[in-house]
Tab-separated table of C-alpha atoms and ligand atoms in Angstrom:
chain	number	residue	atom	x	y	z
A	1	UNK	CA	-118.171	133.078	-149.557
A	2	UNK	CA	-116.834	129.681	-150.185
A	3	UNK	CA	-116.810	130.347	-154.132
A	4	UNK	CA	-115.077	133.644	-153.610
A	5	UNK	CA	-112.125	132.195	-151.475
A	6	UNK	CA	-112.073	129.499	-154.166
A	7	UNK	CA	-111.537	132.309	-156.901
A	8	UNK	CA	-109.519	134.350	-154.916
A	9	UNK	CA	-107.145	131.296	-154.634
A	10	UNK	CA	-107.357	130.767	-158.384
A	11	UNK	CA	-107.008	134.309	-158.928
A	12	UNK	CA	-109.944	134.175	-160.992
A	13	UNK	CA	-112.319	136.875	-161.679
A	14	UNK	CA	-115.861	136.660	-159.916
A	15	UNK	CA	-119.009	138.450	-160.230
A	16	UNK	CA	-121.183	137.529	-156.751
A	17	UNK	CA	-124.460	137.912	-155.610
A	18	UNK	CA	-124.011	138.512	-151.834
A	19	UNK	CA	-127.083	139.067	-149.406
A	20	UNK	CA	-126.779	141.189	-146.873
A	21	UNK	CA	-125.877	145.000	-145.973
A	22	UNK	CA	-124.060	146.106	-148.136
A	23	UNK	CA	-121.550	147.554	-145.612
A	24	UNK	CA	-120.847	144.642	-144.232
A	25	UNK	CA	-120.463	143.129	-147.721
A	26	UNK	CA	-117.569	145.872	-148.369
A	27	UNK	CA	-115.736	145.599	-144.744
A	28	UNK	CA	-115.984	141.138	-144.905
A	29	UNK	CA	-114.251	141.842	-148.089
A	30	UNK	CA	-111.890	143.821	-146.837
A	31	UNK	CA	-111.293	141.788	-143.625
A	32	UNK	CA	-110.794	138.951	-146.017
A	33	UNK	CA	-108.380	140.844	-148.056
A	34	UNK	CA	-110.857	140.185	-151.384
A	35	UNK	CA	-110.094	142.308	-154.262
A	36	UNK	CA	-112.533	144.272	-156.019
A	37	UNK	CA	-111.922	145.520	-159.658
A	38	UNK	CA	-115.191	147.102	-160.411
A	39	UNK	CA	-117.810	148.530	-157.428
A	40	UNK	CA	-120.537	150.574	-157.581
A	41	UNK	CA	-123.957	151.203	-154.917
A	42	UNK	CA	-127.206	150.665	-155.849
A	43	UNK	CA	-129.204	151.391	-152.668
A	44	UNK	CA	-132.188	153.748	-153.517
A	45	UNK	CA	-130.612	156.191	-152.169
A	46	UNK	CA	-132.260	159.451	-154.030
A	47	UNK	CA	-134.954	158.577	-150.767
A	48	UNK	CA	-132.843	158.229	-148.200
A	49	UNK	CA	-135.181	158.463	-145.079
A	50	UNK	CA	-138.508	156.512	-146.232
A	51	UNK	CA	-136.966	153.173	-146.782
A	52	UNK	CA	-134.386	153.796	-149.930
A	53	UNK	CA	-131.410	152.860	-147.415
A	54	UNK	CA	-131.279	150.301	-144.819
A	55	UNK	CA	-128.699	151.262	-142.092
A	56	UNK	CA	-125.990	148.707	-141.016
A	57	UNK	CA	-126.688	147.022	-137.501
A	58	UNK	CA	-130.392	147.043	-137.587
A	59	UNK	CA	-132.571	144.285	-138.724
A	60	UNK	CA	-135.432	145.101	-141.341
A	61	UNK	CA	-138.310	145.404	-139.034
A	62	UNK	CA	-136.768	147.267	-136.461
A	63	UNK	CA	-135.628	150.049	-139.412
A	64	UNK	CA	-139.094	150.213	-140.697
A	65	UNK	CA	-140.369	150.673	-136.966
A	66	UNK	CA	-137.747	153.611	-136.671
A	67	UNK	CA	-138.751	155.195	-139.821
A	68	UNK	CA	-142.360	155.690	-138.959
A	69	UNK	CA	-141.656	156.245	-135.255
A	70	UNK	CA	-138.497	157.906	-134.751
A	71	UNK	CA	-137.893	159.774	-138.107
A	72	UNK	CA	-135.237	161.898	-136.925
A	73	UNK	CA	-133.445	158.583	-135.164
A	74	UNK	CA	-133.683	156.889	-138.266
A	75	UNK	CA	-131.937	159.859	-140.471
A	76	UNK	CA	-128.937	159.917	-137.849
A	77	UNK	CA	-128.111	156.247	-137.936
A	78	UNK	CA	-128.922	156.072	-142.198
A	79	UNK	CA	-126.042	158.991	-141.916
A	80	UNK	CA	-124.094	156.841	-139.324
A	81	UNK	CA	-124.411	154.014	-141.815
A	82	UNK	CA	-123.203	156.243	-144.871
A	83	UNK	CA	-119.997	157.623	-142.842
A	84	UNK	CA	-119.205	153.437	-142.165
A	85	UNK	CA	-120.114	152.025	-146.045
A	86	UNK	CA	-117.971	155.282	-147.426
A	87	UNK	CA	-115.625	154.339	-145.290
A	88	UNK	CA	-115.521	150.712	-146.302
A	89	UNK	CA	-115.515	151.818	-149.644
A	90	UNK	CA	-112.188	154.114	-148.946
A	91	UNK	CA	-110.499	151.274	-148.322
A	92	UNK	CA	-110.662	149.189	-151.218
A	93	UNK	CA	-110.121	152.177	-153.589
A	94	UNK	CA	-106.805	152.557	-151.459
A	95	UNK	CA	-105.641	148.991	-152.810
A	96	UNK	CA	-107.185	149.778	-156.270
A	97	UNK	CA	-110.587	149.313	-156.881
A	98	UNK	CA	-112.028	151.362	-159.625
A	99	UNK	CA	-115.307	152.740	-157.619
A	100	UNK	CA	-118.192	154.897	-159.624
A	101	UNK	CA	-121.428	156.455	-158.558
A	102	UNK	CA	-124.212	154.691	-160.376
A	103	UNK	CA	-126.605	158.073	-160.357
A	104	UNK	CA	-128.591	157.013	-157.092
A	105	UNK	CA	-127.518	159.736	-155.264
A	106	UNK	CA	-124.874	157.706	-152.997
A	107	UNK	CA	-122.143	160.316	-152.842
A	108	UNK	CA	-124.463	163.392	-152.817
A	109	UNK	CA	-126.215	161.814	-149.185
A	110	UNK	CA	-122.724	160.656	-148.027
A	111	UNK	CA	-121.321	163.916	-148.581
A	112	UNK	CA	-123.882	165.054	-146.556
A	113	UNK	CA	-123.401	162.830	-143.826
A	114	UNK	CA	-119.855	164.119	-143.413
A	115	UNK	CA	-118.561	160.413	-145.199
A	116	UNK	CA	-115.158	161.113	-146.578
A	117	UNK	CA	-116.025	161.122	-150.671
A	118	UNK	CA	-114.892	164.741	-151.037
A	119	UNK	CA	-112.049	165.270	-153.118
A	120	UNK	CA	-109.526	167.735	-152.416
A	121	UNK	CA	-110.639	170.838	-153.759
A	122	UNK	CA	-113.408	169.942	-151.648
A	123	UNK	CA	-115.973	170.872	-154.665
A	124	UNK	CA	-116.317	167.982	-156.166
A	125	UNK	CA	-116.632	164.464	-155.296
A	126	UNK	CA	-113.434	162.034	-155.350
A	127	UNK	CA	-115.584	159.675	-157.393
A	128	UNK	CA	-116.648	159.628	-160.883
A	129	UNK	CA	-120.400	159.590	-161.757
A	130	UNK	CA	-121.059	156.815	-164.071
A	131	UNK	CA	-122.339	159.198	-166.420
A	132	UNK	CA	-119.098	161.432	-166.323
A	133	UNK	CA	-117.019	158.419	-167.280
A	134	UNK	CA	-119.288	156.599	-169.602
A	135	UNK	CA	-122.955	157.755	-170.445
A	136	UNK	CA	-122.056	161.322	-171.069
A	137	UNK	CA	-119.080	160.893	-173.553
A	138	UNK	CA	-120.085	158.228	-175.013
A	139	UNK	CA	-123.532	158.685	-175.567
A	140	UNK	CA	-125.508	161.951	-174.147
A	141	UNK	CA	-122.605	163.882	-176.033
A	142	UNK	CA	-122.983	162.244	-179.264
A	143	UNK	CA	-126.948	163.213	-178.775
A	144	UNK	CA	-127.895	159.120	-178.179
A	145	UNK	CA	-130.132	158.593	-175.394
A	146	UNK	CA	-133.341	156.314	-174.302
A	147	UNK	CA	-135.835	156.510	-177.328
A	148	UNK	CA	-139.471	154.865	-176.650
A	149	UNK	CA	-142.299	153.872	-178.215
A	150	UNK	CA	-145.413	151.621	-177.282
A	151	UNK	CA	-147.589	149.819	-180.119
A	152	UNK	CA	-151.096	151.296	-178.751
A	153	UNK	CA	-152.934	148.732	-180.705
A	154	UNK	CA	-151.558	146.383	-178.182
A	155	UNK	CA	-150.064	143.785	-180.980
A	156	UNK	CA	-147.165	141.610	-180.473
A	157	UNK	CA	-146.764	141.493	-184.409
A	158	UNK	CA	-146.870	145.454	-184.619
A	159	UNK	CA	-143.991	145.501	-181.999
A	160	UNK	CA	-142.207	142.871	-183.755
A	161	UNK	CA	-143.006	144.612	-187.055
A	162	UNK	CA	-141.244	148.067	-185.078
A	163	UNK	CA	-138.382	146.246	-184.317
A	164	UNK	CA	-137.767	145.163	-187.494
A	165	UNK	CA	-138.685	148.489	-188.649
A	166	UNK	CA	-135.759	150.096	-186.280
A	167	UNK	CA	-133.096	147.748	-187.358
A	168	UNK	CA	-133.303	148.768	-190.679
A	169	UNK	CA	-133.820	152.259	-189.853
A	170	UNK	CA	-130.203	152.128	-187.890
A	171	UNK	CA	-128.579	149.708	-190.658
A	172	UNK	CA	-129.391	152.061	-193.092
A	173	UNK	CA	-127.762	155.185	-190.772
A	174	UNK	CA	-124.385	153.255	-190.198
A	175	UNK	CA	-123.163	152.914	-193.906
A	176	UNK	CA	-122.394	157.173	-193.949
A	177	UNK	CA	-122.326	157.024	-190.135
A	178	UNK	CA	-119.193	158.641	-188.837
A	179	UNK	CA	-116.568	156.552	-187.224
A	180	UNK	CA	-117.461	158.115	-183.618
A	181	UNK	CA	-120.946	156.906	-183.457
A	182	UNK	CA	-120.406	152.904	-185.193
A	183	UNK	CA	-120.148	151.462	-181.897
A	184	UNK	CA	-123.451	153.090	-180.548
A	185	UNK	CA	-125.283	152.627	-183.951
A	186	UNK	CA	-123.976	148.324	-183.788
A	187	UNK	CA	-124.695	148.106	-180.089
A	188	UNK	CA	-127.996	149.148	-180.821
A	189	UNK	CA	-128.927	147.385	-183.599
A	190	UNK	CA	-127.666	143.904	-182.107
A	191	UNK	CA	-129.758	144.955	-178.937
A	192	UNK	CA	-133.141	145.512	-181.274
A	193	UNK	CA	-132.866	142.337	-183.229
A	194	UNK	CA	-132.212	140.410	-180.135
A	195	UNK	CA	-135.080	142.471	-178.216
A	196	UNK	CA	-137.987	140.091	-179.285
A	197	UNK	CA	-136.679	136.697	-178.351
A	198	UNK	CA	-135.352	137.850	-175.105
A	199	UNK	CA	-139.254	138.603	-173.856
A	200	UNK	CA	-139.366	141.407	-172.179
A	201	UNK	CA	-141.817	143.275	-172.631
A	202	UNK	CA	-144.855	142.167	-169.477
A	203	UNK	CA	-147.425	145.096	-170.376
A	204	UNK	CA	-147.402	147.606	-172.811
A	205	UNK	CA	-146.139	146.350	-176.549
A	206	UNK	CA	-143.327	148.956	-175.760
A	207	UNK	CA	-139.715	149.432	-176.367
A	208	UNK	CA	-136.358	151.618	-175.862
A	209	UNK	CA	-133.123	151.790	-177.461
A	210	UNK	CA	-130.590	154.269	-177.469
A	211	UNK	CA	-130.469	156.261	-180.752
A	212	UNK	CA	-129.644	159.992	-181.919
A	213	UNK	CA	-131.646	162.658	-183.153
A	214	UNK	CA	-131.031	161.356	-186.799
A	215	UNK	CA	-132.035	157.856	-185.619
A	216	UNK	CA	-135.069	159.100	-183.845
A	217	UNK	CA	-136.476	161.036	-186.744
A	218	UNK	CA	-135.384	158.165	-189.096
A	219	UNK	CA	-137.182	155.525	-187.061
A	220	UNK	CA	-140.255	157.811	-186.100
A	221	UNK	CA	-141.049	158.498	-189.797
A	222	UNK	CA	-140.352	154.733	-190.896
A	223	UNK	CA	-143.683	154.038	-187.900
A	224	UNK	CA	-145.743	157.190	-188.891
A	225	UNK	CA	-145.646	155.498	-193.008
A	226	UNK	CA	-146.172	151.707	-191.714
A	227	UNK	CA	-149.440	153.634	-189.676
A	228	UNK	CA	-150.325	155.840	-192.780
A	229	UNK	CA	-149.825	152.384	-194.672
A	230	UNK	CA	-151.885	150.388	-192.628
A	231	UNK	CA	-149.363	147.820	-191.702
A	232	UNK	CA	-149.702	148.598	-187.931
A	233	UNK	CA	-151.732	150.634	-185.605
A	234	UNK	CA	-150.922	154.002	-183.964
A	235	UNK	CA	-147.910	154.416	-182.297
A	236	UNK	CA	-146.645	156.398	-179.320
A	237	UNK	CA	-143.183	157.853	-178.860
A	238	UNK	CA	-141.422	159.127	-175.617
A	239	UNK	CA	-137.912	158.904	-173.955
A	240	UNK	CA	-136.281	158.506	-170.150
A	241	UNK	CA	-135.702	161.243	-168.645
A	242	UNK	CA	-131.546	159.878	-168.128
A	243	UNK	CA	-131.316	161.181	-171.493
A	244	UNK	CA	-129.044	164.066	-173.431
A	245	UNK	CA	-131.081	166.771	-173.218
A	246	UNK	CA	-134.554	166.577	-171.248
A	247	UNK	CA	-132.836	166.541	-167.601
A	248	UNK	CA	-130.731	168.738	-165.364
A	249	UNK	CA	-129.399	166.774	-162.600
A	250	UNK	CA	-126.032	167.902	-161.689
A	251	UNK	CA	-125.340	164.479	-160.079
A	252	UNK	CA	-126.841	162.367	-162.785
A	253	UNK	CA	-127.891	163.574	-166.372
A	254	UNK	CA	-125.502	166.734	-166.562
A	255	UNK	CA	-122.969	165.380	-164.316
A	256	UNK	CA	-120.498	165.919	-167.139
A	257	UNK	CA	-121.132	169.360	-168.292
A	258	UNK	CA	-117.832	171.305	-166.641
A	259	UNK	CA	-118.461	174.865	-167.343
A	260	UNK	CA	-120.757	175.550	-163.619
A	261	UNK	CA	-123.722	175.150	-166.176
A	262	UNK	CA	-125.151	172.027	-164.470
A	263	UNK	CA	-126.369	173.786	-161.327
A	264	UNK	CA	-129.127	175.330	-163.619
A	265	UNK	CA	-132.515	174.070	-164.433
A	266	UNK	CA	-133.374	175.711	-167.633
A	267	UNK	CA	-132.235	173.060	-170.158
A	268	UNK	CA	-135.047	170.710	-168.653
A	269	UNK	CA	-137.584	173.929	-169.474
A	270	UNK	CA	-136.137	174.622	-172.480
A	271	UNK	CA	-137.158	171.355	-173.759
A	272	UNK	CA	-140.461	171.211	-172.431
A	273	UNK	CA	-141.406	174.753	-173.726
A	274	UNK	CA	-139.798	174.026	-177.460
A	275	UNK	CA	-141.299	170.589	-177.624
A	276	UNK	CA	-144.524	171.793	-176.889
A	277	UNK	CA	-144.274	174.254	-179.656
A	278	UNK	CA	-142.829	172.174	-181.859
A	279	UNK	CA	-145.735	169.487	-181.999
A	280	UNK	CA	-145.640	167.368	-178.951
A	281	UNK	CA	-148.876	165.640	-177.900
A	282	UNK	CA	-148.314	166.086	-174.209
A	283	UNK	CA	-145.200	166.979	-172.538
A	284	UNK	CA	-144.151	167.178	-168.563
A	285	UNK	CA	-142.203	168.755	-166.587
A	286	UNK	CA	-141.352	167.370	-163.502
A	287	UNK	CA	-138.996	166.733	-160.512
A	288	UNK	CA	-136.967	164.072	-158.609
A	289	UNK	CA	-136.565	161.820	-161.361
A	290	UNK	CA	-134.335	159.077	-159.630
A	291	UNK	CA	-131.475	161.056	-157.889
A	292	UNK	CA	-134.163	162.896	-155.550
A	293	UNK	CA	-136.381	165.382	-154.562
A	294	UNK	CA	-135.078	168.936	-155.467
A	295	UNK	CA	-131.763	167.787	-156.905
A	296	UNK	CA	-133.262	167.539	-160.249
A	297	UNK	CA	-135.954	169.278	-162.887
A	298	UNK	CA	-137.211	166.724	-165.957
A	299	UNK	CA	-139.059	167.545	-168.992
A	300	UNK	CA	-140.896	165.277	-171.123
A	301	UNK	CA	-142.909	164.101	-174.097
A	302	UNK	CA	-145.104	161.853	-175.488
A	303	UNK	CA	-145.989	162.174	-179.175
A	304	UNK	CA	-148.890	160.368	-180.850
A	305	UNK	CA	-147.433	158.597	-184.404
A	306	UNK	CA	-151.195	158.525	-186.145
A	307	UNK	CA	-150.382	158.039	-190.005
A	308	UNK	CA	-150.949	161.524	-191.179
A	309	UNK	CA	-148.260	163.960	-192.722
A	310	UNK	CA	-148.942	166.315	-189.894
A	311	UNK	CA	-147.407	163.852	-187.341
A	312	UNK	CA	-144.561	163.514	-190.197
A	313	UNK	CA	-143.570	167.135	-189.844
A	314	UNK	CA	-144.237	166.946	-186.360
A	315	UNK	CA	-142.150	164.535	-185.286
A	316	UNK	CA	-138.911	166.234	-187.523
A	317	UNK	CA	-139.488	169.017	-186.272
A	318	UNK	CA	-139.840	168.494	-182.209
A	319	UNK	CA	-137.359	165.019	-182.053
A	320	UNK	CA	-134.626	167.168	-183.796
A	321	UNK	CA	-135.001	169.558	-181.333
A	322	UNK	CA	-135.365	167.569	-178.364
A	323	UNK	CA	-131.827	166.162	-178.843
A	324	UNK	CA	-130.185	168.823	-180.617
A	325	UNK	CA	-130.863	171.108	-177.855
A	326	UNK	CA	-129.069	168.780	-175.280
A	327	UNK	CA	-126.516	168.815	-177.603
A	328	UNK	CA	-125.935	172.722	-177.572
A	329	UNK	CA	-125.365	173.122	-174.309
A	330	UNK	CA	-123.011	170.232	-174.361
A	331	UNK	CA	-120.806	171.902	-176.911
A	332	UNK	CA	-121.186	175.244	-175.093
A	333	UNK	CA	-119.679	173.419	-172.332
A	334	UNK	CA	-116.827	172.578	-174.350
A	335	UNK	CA	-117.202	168.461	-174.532
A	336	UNK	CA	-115.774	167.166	-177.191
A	337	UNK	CA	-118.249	164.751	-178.891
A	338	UNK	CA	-121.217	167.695	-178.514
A	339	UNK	CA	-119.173	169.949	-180.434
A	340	UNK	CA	-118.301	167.097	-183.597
A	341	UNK	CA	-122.515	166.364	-183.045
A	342	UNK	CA	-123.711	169.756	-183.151
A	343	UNK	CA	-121.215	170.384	-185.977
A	344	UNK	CA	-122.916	167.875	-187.956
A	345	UNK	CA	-126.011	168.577	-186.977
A	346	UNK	CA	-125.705	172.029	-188.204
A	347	UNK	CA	-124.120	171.003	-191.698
A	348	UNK	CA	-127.265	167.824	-191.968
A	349	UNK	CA	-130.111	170.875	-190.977
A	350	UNK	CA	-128.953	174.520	-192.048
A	351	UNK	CA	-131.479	176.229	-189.771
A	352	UNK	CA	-129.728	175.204	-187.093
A	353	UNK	CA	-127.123	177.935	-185.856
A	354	UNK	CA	-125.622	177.060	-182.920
A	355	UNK	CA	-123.052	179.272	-181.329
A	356	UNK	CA	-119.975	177.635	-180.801
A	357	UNK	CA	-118.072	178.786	-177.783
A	358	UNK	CA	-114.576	180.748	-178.912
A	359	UNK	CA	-112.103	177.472	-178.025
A	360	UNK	CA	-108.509	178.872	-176.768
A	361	UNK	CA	-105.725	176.574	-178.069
A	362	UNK	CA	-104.523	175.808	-174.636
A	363	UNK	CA	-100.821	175.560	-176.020
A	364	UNK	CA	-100.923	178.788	-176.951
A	365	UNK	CA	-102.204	179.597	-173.592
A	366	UNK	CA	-99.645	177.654	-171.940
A	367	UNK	CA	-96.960	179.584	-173.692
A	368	UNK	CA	-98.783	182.899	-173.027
A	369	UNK	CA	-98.728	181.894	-169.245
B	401	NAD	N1	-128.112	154.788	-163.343
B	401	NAD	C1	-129.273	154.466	-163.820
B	401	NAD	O1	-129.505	154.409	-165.016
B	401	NAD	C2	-130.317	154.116	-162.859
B	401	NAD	C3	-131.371	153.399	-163.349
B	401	NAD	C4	-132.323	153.020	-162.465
B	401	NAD	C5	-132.221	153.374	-161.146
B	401	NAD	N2	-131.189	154.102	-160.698
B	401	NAD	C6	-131.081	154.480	-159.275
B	401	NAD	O2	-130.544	153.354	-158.579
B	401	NAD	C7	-131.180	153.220	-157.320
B	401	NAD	C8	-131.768	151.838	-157.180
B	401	NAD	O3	-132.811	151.639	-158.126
B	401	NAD	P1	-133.687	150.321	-158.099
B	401	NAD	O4	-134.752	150.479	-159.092
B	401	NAD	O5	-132.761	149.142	-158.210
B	401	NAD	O6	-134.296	150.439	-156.627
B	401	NAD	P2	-134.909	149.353	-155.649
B	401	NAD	O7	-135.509	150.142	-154.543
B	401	NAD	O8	-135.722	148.361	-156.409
B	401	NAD	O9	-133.636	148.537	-155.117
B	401	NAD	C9	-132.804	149.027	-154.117
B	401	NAD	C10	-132.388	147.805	-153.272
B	401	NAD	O10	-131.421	148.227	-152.322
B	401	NAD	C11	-131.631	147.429	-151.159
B	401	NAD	N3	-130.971	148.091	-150.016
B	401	NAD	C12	-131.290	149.257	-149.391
B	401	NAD	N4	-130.398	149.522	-148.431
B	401	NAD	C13	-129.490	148.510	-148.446
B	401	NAD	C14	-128.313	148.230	-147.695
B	401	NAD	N5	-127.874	149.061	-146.747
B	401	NAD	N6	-127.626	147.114	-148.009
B	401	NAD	C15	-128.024	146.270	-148.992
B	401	NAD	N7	-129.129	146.483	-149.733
B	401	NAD	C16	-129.840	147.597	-149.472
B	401	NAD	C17	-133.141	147.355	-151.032
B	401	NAD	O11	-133.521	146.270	-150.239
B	401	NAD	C18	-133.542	147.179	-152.492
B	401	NAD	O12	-133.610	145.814	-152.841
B	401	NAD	C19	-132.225	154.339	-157.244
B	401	NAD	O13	-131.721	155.423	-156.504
B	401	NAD	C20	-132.447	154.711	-158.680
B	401	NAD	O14	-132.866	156.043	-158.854
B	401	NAD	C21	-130.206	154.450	-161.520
């Protein structure tokens, strides 16, 4: 607290590590007239009433007592708690701090503890979703999302020899890349070279980056020839499930699809069906993935990278359309970098035909009205 005074006297610009609830963290702050650029939650609130969320007032022990003895106490004073930390929240937003949802389900159980986060249509949320201000234009749009792989043989050299492997992979992508996607392609490429020395990796030789359908297949047939090749052992791909196309979650994942589209389930489906048809090695489908129980369906894959050229036309054929059908329904929802992807995508693949929704030029609308 001492440091943050300091700053605050400074004017300088903090980033703290407080312990403690967090709704007293927001209402000290307050009371102490700290200002708060940039706030967010991170509770695990996607399971609210079996320990996710800690309710203000009561110690540790005493809430885990509550929860296994009084479960119906326990959800009224987590919802008493919510009403207090949105409140808390309201208030610094009132002098200017920029506040998101970070996709753990914070608004959705506020809103239904009768917290104050509903904007005035009283539809949506007066928040942004960090995924309708960043991940979804920026990325899911564009068709990048969480691409994985794990080096079954085990090998710290075949991981390193992957990484190497993907760099080039997405070095060789940016020189035609469009202007749109630089930033995702460089961000990515200084994360992968930088992967190895920053040791992360405590089990599985595995590994994620963020790349698009183009980068998948690129990377995934650069591993299925260094297999066939003998330079490394088998690989397996996968992705998240926060990715473009294999998760409804209207609070999360499709948080930024506008047209009433992202109360449905079926793109999660979709996916699993037309992966599994299109050469997966496994796929799931499956629920709750982060934001809850019931508020969201996930599909997914894994797909075995053994040398041959059946895994080559495999893995075309099923990671192509595991993005690029993410990317469909983006466009059909109007957002703007889904419909330059899918545009490309259908010039780069002509079986593709995706039908483009019929866009009204809103002057000409405006004028009309
Ligand atoms: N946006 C994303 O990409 C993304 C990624 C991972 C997780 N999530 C979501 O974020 C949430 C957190 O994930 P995690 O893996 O960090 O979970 P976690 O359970 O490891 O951490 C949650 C922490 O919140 C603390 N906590 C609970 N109630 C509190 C309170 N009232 N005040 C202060 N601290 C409190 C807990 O003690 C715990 O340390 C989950 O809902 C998860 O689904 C989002």
């Amino acid at each position: 607290m001492q440091r943050v005074r300091r700053a605050k006297e400074n004017k300088e610009v903090v980033s703290i590590a407080y312990a403690g609830n967090i709704v007293e963290v927001w209402e000290h702050f307050h009371k102490e007239n700290i200002f708060i650029d940039l706030g967010s939650d991170q509770t695990s609130l996607h399971n609210p009433w079996a320990g996710g969320y800690y309710p203000v007032g009561m110690s540790y022990e005493e809430s885990n007592r509550m929860m296994a003895e009084q479960p119906e106490l326990f959800k009224v004073k987590v919802q008493e708690s919510l009403r207090r930390h949105a409140s808390a929240v309201n208030q610094h937003t009132a002098k200017g701090t920029y506040f998101f949802d970070y996709g753990n389900a914070f608004l959705l159980e506020a809103s239904r503890a009768g917290a104050e986060v509903m904007s005035s249509d009283g539809i949506h949320f007066r928040y942004p979703s960090y995924v309708q201000d960043i991940m979804g234009p920026m990325c899911f749009d564009f068709g990048f999302g969480p691409f994985r792989w794990v080096c079954i043989s085990g090998k710290q050299e075949d991981l390193d020899y992957t990484d190497h492997l993907a760099a080039q992979m997405l070095e060789e992508l940016l020189e035609t890349a469009p202007d749109e996607i630089h930033s995702q392609l460089t961000d990515n490429i200084n994360w992968i070279k930088a992967a190895s020395e920053n040791k992360l990796v405590v089990g599985s030789k595995a590994r994620i980056l963020y790349a698009d359908a183009e980068g998948r297949m690129k990377i995934a047939g650069a591993f299925n020839k260094a297999v066939r090749e003998g330079r490394i052992g088998a690989v397996v791909l996968g992705r998240d499930h926060h990715d473009v196309s294999g998760t409804d979650s209207p609070f999360r994942e499709t948080s930024n699809i506008y047209d009433g589209s992202r109360f449905t389930a079926d793109m999660a489906v979709h996916n699993v069906i037309g992966d599994s048809f299109r050469g997966a090695t496994w796929v799931s489908l499956h629920n709750g993935g982060g934001v809850g129980w019931g508020e969201v369906i996930n599909g997914g894959f894994g797909m075995l990278l053994d040398g041959s050229t059946e895994a080559d036309r495999k893995l075309k054929n099923m990671l192509h359309f595991d993005v690029n059908n993410g990317i469909a329904r983006r466009a059909w929802a109007r957002n703007a970098g889904a419909l330059s992807a899918i545009d490309r995508a259908q010039k780069e693949n002509e079986q593709l035909q995706v039908t483009i929704p019929f866009l009204v030029d809103d002057q000409w609308l405006d004028q009309l009205i």
